[in-house]
Coordinates of C-alpha atoms in Angstrom, one line a residue:
X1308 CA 141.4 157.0 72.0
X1309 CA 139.3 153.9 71.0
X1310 CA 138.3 152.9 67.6
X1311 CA 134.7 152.7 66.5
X1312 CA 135.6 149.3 66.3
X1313 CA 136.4 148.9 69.8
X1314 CA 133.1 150.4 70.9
X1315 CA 131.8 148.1 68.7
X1316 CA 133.1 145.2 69.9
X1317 CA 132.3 146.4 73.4
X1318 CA 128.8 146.6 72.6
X1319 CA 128.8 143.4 71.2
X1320 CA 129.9 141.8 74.3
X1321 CA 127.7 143.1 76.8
X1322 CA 124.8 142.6 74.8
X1323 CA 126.1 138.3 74.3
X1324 CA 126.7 138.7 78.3
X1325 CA 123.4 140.4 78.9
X1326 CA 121.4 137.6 76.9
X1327 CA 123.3 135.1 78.7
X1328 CA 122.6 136.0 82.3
X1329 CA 120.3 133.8 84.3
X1330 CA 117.3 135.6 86.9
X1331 CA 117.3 134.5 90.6
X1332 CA 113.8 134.4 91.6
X1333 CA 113.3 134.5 95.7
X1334 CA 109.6 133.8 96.4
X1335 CA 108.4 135.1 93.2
X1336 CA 110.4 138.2 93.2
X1337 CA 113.5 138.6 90.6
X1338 CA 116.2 139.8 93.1
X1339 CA 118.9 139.7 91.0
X1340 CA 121.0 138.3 88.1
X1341 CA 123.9 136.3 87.5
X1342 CA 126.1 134.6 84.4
X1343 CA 126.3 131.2 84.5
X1344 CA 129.3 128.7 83.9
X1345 CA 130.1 128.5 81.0
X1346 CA 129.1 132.0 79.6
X1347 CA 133.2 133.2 79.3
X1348 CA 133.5 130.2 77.2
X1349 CA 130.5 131.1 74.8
X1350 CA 130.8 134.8 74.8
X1351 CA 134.9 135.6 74.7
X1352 CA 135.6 132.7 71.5
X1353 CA 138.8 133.5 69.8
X1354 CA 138.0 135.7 66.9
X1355 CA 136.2 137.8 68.6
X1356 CA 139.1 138.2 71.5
X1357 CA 140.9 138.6 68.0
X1358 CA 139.0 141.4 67.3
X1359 CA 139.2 143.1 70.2
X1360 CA 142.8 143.2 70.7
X1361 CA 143.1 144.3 67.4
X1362 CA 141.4 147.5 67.9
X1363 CA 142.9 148.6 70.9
X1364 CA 145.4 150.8 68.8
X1365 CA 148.2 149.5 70.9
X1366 CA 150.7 152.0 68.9
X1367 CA 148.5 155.2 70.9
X1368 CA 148.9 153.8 74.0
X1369 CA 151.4 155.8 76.4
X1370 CA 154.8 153.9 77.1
X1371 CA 154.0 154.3 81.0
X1372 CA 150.6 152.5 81.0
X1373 CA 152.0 149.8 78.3
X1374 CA 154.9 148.7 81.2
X1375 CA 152.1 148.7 83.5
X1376 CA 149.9 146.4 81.7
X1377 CA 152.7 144.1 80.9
X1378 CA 154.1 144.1 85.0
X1379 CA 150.3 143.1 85.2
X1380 CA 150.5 140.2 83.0
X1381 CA 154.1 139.2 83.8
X1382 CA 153.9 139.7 87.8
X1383 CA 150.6 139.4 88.9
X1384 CA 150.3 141.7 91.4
X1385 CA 150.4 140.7 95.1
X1386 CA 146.7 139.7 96.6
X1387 CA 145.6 139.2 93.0
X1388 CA 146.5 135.4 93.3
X1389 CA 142.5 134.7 92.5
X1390 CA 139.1 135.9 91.9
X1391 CA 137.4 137.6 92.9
X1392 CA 139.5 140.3 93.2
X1393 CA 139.4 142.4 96.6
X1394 CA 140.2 146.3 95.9
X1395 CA 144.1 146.3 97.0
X1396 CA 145.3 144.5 93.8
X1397 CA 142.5 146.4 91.5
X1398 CA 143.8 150.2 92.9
X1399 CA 147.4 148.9 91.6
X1400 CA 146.4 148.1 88.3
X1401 CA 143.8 150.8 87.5
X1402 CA 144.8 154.3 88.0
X1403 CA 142.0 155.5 88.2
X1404 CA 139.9 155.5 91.2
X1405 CA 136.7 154.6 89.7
X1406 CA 137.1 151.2 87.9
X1407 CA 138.0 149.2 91.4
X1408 CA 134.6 150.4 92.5
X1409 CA 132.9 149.6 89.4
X1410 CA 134.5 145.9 89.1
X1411 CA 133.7 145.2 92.8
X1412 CA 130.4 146.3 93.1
X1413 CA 129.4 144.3 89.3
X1414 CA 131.8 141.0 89.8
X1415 CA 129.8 139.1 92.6
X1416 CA 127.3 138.1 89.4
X1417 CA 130.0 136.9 87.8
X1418 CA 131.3 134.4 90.2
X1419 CA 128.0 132.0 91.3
X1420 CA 129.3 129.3 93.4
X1421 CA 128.9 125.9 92.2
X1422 CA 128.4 123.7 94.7
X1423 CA 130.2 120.2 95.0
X1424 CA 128.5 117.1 96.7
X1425 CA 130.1 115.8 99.9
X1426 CA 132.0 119.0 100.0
X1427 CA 132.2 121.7 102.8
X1428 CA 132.7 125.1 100.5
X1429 CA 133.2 128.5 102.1
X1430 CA 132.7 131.8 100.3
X1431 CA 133.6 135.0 102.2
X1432 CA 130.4 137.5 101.7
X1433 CA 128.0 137.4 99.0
X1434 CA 129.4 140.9 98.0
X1435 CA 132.0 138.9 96.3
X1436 CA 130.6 135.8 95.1
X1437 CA 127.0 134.9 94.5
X1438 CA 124.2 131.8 95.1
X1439 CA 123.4 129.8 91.9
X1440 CA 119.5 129.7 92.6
X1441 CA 117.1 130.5 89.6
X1442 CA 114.9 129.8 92.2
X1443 CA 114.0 130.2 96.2
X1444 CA 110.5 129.5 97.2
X1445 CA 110.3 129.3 101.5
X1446 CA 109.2 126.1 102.6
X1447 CA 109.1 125.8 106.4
X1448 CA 110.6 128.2 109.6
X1449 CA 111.7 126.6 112.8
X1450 CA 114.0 126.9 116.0
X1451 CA 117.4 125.6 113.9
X1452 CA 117.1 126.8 110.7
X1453 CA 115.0 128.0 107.6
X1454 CA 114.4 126.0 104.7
X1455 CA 113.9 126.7 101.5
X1456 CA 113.3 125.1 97.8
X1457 CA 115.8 126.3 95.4
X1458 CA 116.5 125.5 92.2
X1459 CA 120.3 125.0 90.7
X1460 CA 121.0 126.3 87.7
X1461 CA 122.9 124.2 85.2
X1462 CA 126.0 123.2 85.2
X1463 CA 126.7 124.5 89.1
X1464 CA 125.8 121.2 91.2
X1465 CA 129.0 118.8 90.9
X1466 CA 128.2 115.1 91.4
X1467 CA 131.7 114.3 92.9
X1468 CA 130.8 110.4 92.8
X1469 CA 129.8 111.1 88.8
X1470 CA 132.7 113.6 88.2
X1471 CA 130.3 115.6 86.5
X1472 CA 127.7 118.8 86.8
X1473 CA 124.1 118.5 86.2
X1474 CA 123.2 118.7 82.9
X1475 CA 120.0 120.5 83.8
X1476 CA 118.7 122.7 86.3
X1477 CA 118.4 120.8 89.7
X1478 CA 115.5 121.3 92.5
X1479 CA 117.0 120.5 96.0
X1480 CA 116.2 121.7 99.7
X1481 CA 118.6 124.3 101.2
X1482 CA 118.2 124.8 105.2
X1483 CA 119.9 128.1 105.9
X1484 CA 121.3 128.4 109.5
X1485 CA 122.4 132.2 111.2
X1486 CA 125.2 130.7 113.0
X1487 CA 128.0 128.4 111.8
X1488 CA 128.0 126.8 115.8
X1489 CA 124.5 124.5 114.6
X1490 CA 125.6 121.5 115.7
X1491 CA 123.4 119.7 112.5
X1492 CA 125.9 119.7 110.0
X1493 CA 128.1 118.1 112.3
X1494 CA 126.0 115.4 113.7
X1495 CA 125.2 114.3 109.7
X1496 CA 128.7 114.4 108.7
X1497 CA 129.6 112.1 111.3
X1498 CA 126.5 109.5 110.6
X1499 CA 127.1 109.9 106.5
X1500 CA 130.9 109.1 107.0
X1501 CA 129.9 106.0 108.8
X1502 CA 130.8 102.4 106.6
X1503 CA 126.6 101.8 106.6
X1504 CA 124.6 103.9 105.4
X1505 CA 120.2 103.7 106.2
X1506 CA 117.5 104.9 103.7
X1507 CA 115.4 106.4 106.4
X1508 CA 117.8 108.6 107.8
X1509 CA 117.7 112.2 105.4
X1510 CA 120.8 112.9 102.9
X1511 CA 123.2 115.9 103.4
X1512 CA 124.3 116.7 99.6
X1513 CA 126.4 119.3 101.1
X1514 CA 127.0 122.4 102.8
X1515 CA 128.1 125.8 102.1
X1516 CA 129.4 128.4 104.6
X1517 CA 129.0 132.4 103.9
X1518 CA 131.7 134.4 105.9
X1519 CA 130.7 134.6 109.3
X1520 CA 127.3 134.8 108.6
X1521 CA 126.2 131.6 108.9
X1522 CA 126.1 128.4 106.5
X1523 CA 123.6 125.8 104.5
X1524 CA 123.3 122.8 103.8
X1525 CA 121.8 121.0 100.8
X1526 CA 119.3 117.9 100.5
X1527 CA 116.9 115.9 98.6
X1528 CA 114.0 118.1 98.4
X1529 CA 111.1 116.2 100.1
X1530 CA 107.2 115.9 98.8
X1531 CA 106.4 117.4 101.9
X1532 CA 106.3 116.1 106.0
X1533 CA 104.5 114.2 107.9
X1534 CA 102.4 116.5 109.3
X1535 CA 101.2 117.8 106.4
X1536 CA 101.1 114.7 104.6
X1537 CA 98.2 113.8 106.6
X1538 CA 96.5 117.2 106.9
X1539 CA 96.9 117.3 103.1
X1540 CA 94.3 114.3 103.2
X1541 CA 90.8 115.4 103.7
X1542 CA 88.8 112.6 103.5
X1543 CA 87.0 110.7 106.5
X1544 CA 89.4 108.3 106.7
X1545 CA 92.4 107.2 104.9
X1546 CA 92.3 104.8 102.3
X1547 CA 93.6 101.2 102.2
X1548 CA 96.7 101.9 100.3
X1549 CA 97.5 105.1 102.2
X1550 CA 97.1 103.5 105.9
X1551 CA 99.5 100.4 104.3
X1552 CA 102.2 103.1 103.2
X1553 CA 101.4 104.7 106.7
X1554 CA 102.2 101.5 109.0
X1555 CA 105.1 100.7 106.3
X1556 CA 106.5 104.1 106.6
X1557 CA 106.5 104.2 110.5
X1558 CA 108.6 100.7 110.7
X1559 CA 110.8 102.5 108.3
X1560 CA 111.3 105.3 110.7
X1561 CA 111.8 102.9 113.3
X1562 CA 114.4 101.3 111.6
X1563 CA 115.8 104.4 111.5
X1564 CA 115.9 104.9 114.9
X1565 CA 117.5 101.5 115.4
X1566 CA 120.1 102.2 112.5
X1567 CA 121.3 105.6 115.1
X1568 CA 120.7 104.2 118.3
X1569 CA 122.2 100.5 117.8
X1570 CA 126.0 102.1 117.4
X1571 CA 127.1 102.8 113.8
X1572 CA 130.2 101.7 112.7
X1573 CA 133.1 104.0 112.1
X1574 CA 135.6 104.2 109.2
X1575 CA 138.5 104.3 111.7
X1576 CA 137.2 101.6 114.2
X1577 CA 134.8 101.7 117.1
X1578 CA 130.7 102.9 117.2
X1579 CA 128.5 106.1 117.0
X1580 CA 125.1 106.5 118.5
X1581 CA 123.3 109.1 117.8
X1582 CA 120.3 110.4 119.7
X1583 CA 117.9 112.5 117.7
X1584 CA 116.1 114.3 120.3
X1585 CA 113.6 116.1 118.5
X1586 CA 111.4 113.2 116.9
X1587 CA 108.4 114.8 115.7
X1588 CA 106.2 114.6 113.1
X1589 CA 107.3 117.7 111.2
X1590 CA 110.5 116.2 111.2
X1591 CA 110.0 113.2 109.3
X1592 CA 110.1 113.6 105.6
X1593 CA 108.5 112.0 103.1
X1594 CA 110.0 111.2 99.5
X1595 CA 108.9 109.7 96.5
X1596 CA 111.1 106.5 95.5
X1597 CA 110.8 103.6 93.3
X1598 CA 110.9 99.7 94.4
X1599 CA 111.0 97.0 91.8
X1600 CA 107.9 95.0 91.2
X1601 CA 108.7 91.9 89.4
X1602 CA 111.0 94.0 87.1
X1603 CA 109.0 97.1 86.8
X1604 CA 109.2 100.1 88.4
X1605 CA 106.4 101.3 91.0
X1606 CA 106.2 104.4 92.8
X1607 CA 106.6 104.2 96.8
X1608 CA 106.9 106.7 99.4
X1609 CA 109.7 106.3 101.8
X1610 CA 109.7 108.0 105.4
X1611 CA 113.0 109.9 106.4
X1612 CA 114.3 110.9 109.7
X1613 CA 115.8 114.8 109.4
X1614 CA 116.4 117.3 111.8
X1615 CA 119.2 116.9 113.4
X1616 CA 119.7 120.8 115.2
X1617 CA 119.3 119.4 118.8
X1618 CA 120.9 115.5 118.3
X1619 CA 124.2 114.5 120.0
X1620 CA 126.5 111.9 119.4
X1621 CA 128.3 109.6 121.3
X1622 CA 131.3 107.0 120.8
X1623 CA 130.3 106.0 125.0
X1624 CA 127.8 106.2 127.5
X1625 CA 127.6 109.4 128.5
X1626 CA 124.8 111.2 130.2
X1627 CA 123.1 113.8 128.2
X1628 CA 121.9 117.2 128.2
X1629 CA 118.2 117.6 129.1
X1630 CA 115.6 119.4 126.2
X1631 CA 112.2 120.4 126.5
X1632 CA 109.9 119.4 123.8
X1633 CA 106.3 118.3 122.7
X1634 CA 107.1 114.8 122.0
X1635 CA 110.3 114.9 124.3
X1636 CA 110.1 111.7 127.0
X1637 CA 109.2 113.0 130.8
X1638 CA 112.4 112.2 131.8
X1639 CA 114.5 114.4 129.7
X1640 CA 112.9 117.3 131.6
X1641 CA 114.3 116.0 135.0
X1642 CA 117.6 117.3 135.6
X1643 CA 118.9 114.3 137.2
X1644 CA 118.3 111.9 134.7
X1645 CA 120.3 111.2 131.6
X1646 CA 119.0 111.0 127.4
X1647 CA 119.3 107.6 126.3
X1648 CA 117.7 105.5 123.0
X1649 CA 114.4 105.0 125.2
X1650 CA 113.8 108.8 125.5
X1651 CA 113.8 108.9 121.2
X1652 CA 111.8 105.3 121.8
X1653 CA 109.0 107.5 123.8
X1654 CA 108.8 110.1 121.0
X1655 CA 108.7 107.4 118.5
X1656 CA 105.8 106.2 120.6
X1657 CA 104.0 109.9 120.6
X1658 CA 104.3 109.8 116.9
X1659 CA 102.5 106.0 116.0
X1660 CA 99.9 107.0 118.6
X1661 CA 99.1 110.1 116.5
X1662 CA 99.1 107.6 113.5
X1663 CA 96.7 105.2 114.8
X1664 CA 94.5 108.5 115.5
X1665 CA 94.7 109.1 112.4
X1666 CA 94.1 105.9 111.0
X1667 CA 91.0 105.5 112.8
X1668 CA 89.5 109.0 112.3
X1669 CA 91.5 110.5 110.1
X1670 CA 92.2 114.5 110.3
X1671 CA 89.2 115.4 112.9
X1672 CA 91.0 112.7 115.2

């Protein structure tokens, strides 16, 4: 029977582990809790493991259940080779029938996944492992995805070019997907792996995949699009400054456009063009930057291409599938005619025309 001591002790721990555990927020709603990395570090230190050991009364326990904790230690059992644990190995090492069910259904706050940059993770089921969001606050709904702004908790965002973890907690875009067969995360992978890279064309920190039921993918978290942008702005007409960082950000998204369609360079030899087919003003993104001005530091808005659910890529000419869509050229709706550069050209052209609305007679144009 355990010590006074050992309750204790017990006690002692779950109340460290219970002030330790971070809330996960989802659109203002606490929906669960989960322990951050680090907190086995700061909660099991050596004297208090000490402690604990010490008033297990080792002498009481039986002979039988002694062997068995030491075959546990010695030989790991089979399937336990890492956590979490899945309920095979736990019925071998607990008699009882009870404890598996309590350690499976409590462990999945215990194991938050920390996501790496440029790094394709894969959990199987969020029974078993958990997301490391303090916050999730929807941002947007379409065809391809949803997206949402979540915020990382410390310590569970690795920088793989910094070999290092964010210090603090991080605010980045996740777009969650129902089906792993997206072709999005593809069609970035293959532009980000290419030897040039283009500041107009949206970042893919990462992705994540959950079992089978579907994946995300992490980002820069945006100000906000272009649609929006603009409604956002209710005055007559747009100022000076803000139809200057208009006409600026447009060439930038044509750049863009130019930088996907003009055959990017692959790390293994030959080109990749990409054709975005879904250029619309919803999916262009707008982010705060920084330029230098004679030495200091200015803020600037940049314009990014994103989006990429119905793109394809090509390393030749080939013809390509036919989509419908608002901005979509007239062509691509004709079943004998192929996608090519001018069919995003004609979108690209949809989208200044709107601007120049806009720019004219601002938001009742």
């Amino acid at each position: 029977m355990a010590s006074d001591q050992y309750a204790e002790i017990c006690d002692q721990l779950y109340t460290q582990i219970m002030r330790r555990l971070e809330n996960c927020y989802k659109d203002g709603t606490r929906v669960g809790r989960f322990a951050p990395i680090g907190t086995a570090q700061e909660v099991l230190k050596p004297e208090i493991l000490y402690m604990f050991f010490r008033s297990l009364q080792l002498p009481q326990i039986e002979t039988y259940d002694l062997n068995l904790e030491l075959n546990t230690l010695v030989r790991r059992p089979k399937g336990l080779s890492s956590l979490p644990a899945k309920r095979e190995p736990l019925v071998s090492i607990f008699v009882d029938p009870v404890t598996p069910d309590k350690i499976l259904s409590a462990q999945a706050c215990f194991f938050p996944v920390v996501i790496c940059s440029k790094d394709q993770d894969r959990i199987e089921s969020l029974e078993r492992e958990c997301l490391p969001y303090l916050e999730q606050e929807l941002r947007g709904k379409g065809a391809f995805g949803t997206v949402y702004h979540v915020k990382i908790a410390k310590g569970h965002f690795f920088f793989r070019n910094l070999r290092s973890a964010n210090s603090d907690p991080i605010d980045i875009a996740c777009k969650d997907f129902q089906s792993s067969e997206d072709i999005e995360l593809e069609v970035m992978q293959q532009i980000l792996s290419c030897k040039q890279t283009c500041a107009n064309i949206a970042e893919i920190y990462g992705s994540l995949e959950i079992g089978s039921a579907g994946y995300s993918i992490f980002m820069p978290l945006a100000i906000e699009d272009l649609r929006a942008h603009m409604k956002d702005d209710t005055r007559p007409r747009p100022s000076a400054t803000k139809r200057t960082d208009i006409i600026l950000g447009a060439a930038g998204v044509a750049g863009g456009l130019k930088f996907l369609h003009k055959g990017i360079d692959m790390p293994l030899g030959g080109k990749l063009v990409c054709y975005h087919m879904h250029l619309k003003l919803d999916n262009i993104l707008i982010f705060l930057d920084k330029i230098d001005d004679n030495g200091k530091r200015k803020p600037h808005y940049i314009w990014k291409i994103s989006d990429f659910g119905m793109s394809r890529i090509r390393y030749q000419d080939d013809n390509e599938v036919e989509w419908q869509g608002t901005y979509l050229a007239p062509e691509s709706l004709l079943p004998s005619k192929s996608m090519k550069t001018a069919s995003d050209v004609w979108s690209l052209g949809f989208i200044i025309s709107v601007l120049f609305t806009y720019l004219a007679e601002g938001t009742d144009g």
